[in-house]
Each structure stands twice: as C-alpha cells, then as structure tokens.
XYZ file of C-alpha atoms in Angstrom:
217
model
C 0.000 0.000 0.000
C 1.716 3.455 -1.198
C 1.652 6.770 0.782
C -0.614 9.569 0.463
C 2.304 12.011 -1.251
C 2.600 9.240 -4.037
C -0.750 8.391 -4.390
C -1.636 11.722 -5.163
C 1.883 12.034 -7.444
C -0.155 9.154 -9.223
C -3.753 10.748 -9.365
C -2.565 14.099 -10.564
C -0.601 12.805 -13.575
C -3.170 10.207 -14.580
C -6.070 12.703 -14.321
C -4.367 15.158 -16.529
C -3.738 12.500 -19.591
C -7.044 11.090 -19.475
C -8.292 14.786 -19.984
C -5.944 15.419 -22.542
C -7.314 12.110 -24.426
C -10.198 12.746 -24.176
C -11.268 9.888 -21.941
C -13.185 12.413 -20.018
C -14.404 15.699 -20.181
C -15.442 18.547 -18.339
C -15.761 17.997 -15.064
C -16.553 14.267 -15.229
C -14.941 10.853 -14.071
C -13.416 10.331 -10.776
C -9.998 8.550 -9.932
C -9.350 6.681 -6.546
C -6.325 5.171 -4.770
C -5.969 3.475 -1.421
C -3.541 4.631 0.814
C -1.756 4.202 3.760
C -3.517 6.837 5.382
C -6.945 6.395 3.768
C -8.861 5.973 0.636
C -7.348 9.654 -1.734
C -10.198 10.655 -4.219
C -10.233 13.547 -6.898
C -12.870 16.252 -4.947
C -16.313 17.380 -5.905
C -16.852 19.666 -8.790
C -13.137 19.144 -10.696
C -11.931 18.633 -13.642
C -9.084 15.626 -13.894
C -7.153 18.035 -15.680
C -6.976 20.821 -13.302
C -5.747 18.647 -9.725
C -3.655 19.392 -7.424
C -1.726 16.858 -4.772
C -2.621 18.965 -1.923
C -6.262 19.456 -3.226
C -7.279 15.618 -3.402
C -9.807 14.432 -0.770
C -8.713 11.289 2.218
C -11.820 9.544 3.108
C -11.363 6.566 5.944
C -12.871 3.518 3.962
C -13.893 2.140 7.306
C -16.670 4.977 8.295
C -16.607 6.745 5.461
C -15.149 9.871 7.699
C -14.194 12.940 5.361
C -10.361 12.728 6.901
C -9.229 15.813 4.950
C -8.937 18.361 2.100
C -11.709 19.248 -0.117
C -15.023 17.284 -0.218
C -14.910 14.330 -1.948
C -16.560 13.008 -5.494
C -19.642 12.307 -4.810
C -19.702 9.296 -6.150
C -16.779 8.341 -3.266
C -19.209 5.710 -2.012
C -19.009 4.172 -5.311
C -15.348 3.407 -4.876
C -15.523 2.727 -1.312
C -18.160 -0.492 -2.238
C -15.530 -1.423 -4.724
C -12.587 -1.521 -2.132
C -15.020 -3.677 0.380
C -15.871 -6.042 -2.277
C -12.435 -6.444 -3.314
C -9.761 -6.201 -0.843
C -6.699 -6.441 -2.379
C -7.590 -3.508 -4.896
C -5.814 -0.655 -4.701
C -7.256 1.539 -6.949
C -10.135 2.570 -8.682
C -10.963 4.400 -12.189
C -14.724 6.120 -12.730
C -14.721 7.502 -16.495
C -17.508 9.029 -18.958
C -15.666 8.159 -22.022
C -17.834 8.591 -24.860
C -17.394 4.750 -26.569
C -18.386 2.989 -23.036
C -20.803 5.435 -22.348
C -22.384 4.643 -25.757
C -22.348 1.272 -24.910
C -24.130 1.871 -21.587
C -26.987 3.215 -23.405
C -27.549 1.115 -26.376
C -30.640 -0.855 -26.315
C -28.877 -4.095 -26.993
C -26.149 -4.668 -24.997
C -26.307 -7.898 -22.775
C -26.623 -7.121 -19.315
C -24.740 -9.688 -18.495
C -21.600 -9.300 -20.251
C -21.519 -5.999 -22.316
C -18.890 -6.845 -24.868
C -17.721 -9.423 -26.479
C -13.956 -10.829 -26.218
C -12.727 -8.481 -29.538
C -8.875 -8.934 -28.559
C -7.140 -10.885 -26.594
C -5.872 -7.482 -24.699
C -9.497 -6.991 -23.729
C -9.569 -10.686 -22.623
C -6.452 -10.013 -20.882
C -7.515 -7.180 -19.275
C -11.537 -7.057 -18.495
C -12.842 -10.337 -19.201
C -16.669 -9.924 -18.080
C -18.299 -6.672 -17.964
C -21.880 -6.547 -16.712
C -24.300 -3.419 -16.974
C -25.471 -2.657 -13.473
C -29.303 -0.402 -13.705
C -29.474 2.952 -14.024
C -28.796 5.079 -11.014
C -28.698 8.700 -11.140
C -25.082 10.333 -10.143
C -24.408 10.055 -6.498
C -27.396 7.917 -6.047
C -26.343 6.006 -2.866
C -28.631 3.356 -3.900
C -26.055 2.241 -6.445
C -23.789 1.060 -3.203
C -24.742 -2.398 -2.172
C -25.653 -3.078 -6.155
C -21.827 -2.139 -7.128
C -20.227 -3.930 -3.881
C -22.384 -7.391 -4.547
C -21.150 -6.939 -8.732
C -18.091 -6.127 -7.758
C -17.432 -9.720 -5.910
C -17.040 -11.422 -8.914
C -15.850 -8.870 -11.276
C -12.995 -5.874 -11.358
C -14.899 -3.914 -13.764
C -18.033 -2.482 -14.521
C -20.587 -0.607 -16.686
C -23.098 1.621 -15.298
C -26.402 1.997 -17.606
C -26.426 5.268 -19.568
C -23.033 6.849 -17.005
C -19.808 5.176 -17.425
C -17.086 2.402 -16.354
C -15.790 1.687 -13.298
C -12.650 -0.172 -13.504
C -10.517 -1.462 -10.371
C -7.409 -3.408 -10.070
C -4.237 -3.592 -7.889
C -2.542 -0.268 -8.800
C -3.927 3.016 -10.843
C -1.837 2.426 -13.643
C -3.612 -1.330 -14.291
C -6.972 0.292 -13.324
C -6.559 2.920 -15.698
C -5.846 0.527 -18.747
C -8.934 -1.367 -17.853
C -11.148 1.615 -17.884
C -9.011 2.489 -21.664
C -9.074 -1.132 -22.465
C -13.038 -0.965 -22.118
C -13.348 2.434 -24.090
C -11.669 1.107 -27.170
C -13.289 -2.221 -27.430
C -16.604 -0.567 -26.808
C -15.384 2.100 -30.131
C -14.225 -1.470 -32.354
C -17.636 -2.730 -31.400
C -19.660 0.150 -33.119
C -17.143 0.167 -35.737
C -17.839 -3.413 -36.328
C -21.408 -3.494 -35.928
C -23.438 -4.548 -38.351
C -20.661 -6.763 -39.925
C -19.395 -9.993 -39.640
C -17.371 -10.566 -36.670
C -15.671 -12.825 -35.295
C -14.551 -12.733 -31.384
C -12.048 -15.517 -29.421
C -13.278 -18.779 -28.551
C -14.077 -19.996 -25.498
C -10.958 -21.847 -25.872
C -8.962 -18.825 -26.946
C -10.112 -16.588 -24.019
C -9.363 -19.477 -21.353
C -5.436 -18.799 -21.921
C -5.784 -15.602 -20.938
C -7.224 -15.139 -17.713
C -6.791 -11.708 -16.044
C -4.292 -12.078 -13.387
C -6.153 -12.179 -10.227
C -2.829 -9.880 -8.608
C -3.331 -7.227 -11.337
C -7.323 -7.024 -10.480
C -7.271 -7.318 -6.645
C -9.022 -10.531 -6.596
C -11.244 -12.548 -8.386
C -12.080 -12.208 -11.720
C-alpha cells in the first residue's frame, strides 16, 4: 500500500492525460487510490485536468469519515463499495468516455456481459463486464448493487453513465477503464458486420491475473 504524497503524485498525472485524451471531459470521471492513510479521491466539482496533490480528498474507507482536504466526489461511495468487495484492490478508475458510455446506453447490450472478447488485450484485461441499472449520479442506492457486482468482477458498466474499472494499482486500473473504451469504439465500428470474437478456448489462456485485479475475476 503506497503513501498519500505518491498516491496523489499518481492521481494528478493520470487525471491530466485522461483529460488530454479525451477519456473524459469537463468535469466528469473520478480517480481513486488506497492509501496508507486512507482511501485519496479527486474532490467534488473538478476537472481531472486541473488537480492538485494537496487538493485531493482522504476519506477513511472504514466509516466513510471525510479525513481531509476538499469534499470528496460524490460518487466516493461508489469506490468505497468497490474496495469492500475487493480487498486487495488498490485503486479505482470512474470515467464518462464517450465509446463505453455509448455502450451503456444502447438498447442491446447484454446485461450480463456488455462486450464481447474483440482482442485478446481486452480478454487479458476485463474479461466480463456486466451493466449494473441505471442510477442517477451520487445515487447512494447504487452502493450495495456495485459492492455485490463487484465480488465477482474488477470492472463495470453503469447503464447510460460510465465504467468503473478497479485493479491492484492506478496504472492497471486505468488501462482497464481504456481497455473498455476502445473495445466498446471497435464494437460500433464493427457493428453490423461480420465478426468474429475468441473462442471460449482462446479466451481461457488468458485469464486476467487475479494480482493485477485485486481478486477474483
């Protein structure tokens, strides 16, 4: 488990290249890491590209506390449910990219398992990704529904919002969460033609590494 100083080292850099990509905009998406002194969130209201390390938010993941700094996302308790479910995570990643949030809202897409296994990176990487229902931001309702999904899965897809990706560090979580944006964009792209995704056989071989997702996958 890393320190507070790194952690937010971590959180500051990341947030400003998703911005940059475009894996979120405004002042959407909300990154996560826990520490040694707490659970350090991006605060209420920002914009990933605009943090600061001394203007991150420590929340105690045992009572939910506010420890320090400015509030927290509001969607904290989102992360916090992900961290109980899975307790060797680390770190969670909360994006609005516009490919997965696509996905969340089309019509189709298996509740179940969103996606299909496109690449073996996505395989590697995501494996299963159910749609949990529609909640509306900060919705505290979404808790116990994201901590029981999260048991058996590292990531997620919230219906017509966004990805939630977790895994042992914020550099894996974060190429979950990117890993999820572009097979959700090769899925459209594909759509309507004939496809053809890994076996059963294929994706087998490539498990996700239960120590780069914080537990089960």
């Amino acid at each position: 488990m890393i320190g507070v100083a790194e952690a937010a080292a971590q959180i500051v850099a990341l947030g400003a290249s998703l911005h940059a990509r475009r894996l979120t905009h405004g002042r959407t998406g909300n990154l996560s890491v826990r520490t040694s002194g707490g659970v350090l969130i991006t605060p209420t209201g920002g914009s990933l590209d605009a943090l600061a390390p001394d203007a991150l938010a420590l929340v105690d993941p045992d009572d939910r506390r506010h420890v320090s700094g400015p509030p927290p996302s509001k969607e904290a308790f989102l992360h916090l449910a992900v961290y109980r479910a899975r307790p060797s995570c680390e770190a969670v990643v909360h994006l609005h990219s516009t490919h997965a949030v696509a996905l969340s809202c089309h019509a189709g897409t298996d509740s179940a398992d969103a996606l299909p296994p496109l690449t073996a990176y996505y395989a590697m990487r995501v494996g299963r990704l159910p749609v949990l229902p529609f909640h509306a931001p900060g919705d505290v309702r979404l808790e116990p529904v994201i901590e029981e999904a999260a048991r058996d899965v590292h990531a997620l897809l919230l219906a017509n919002h966004g990805s939630v990706a977790a895994a042992a560090d914020l550099v894996a979580a974060a190429d979950v969460a990117e890993e999820i944006e572009e097979t959700a964009r090769l899925w459209f792209l594909l759509h309507g033609h004939p496809t053809r995704p890994l076996s059963p056989a294929q994706t087998a071989c490539l498990a996700v590494p239960a120590s780069r997702t914080g537990g089960p996958a």
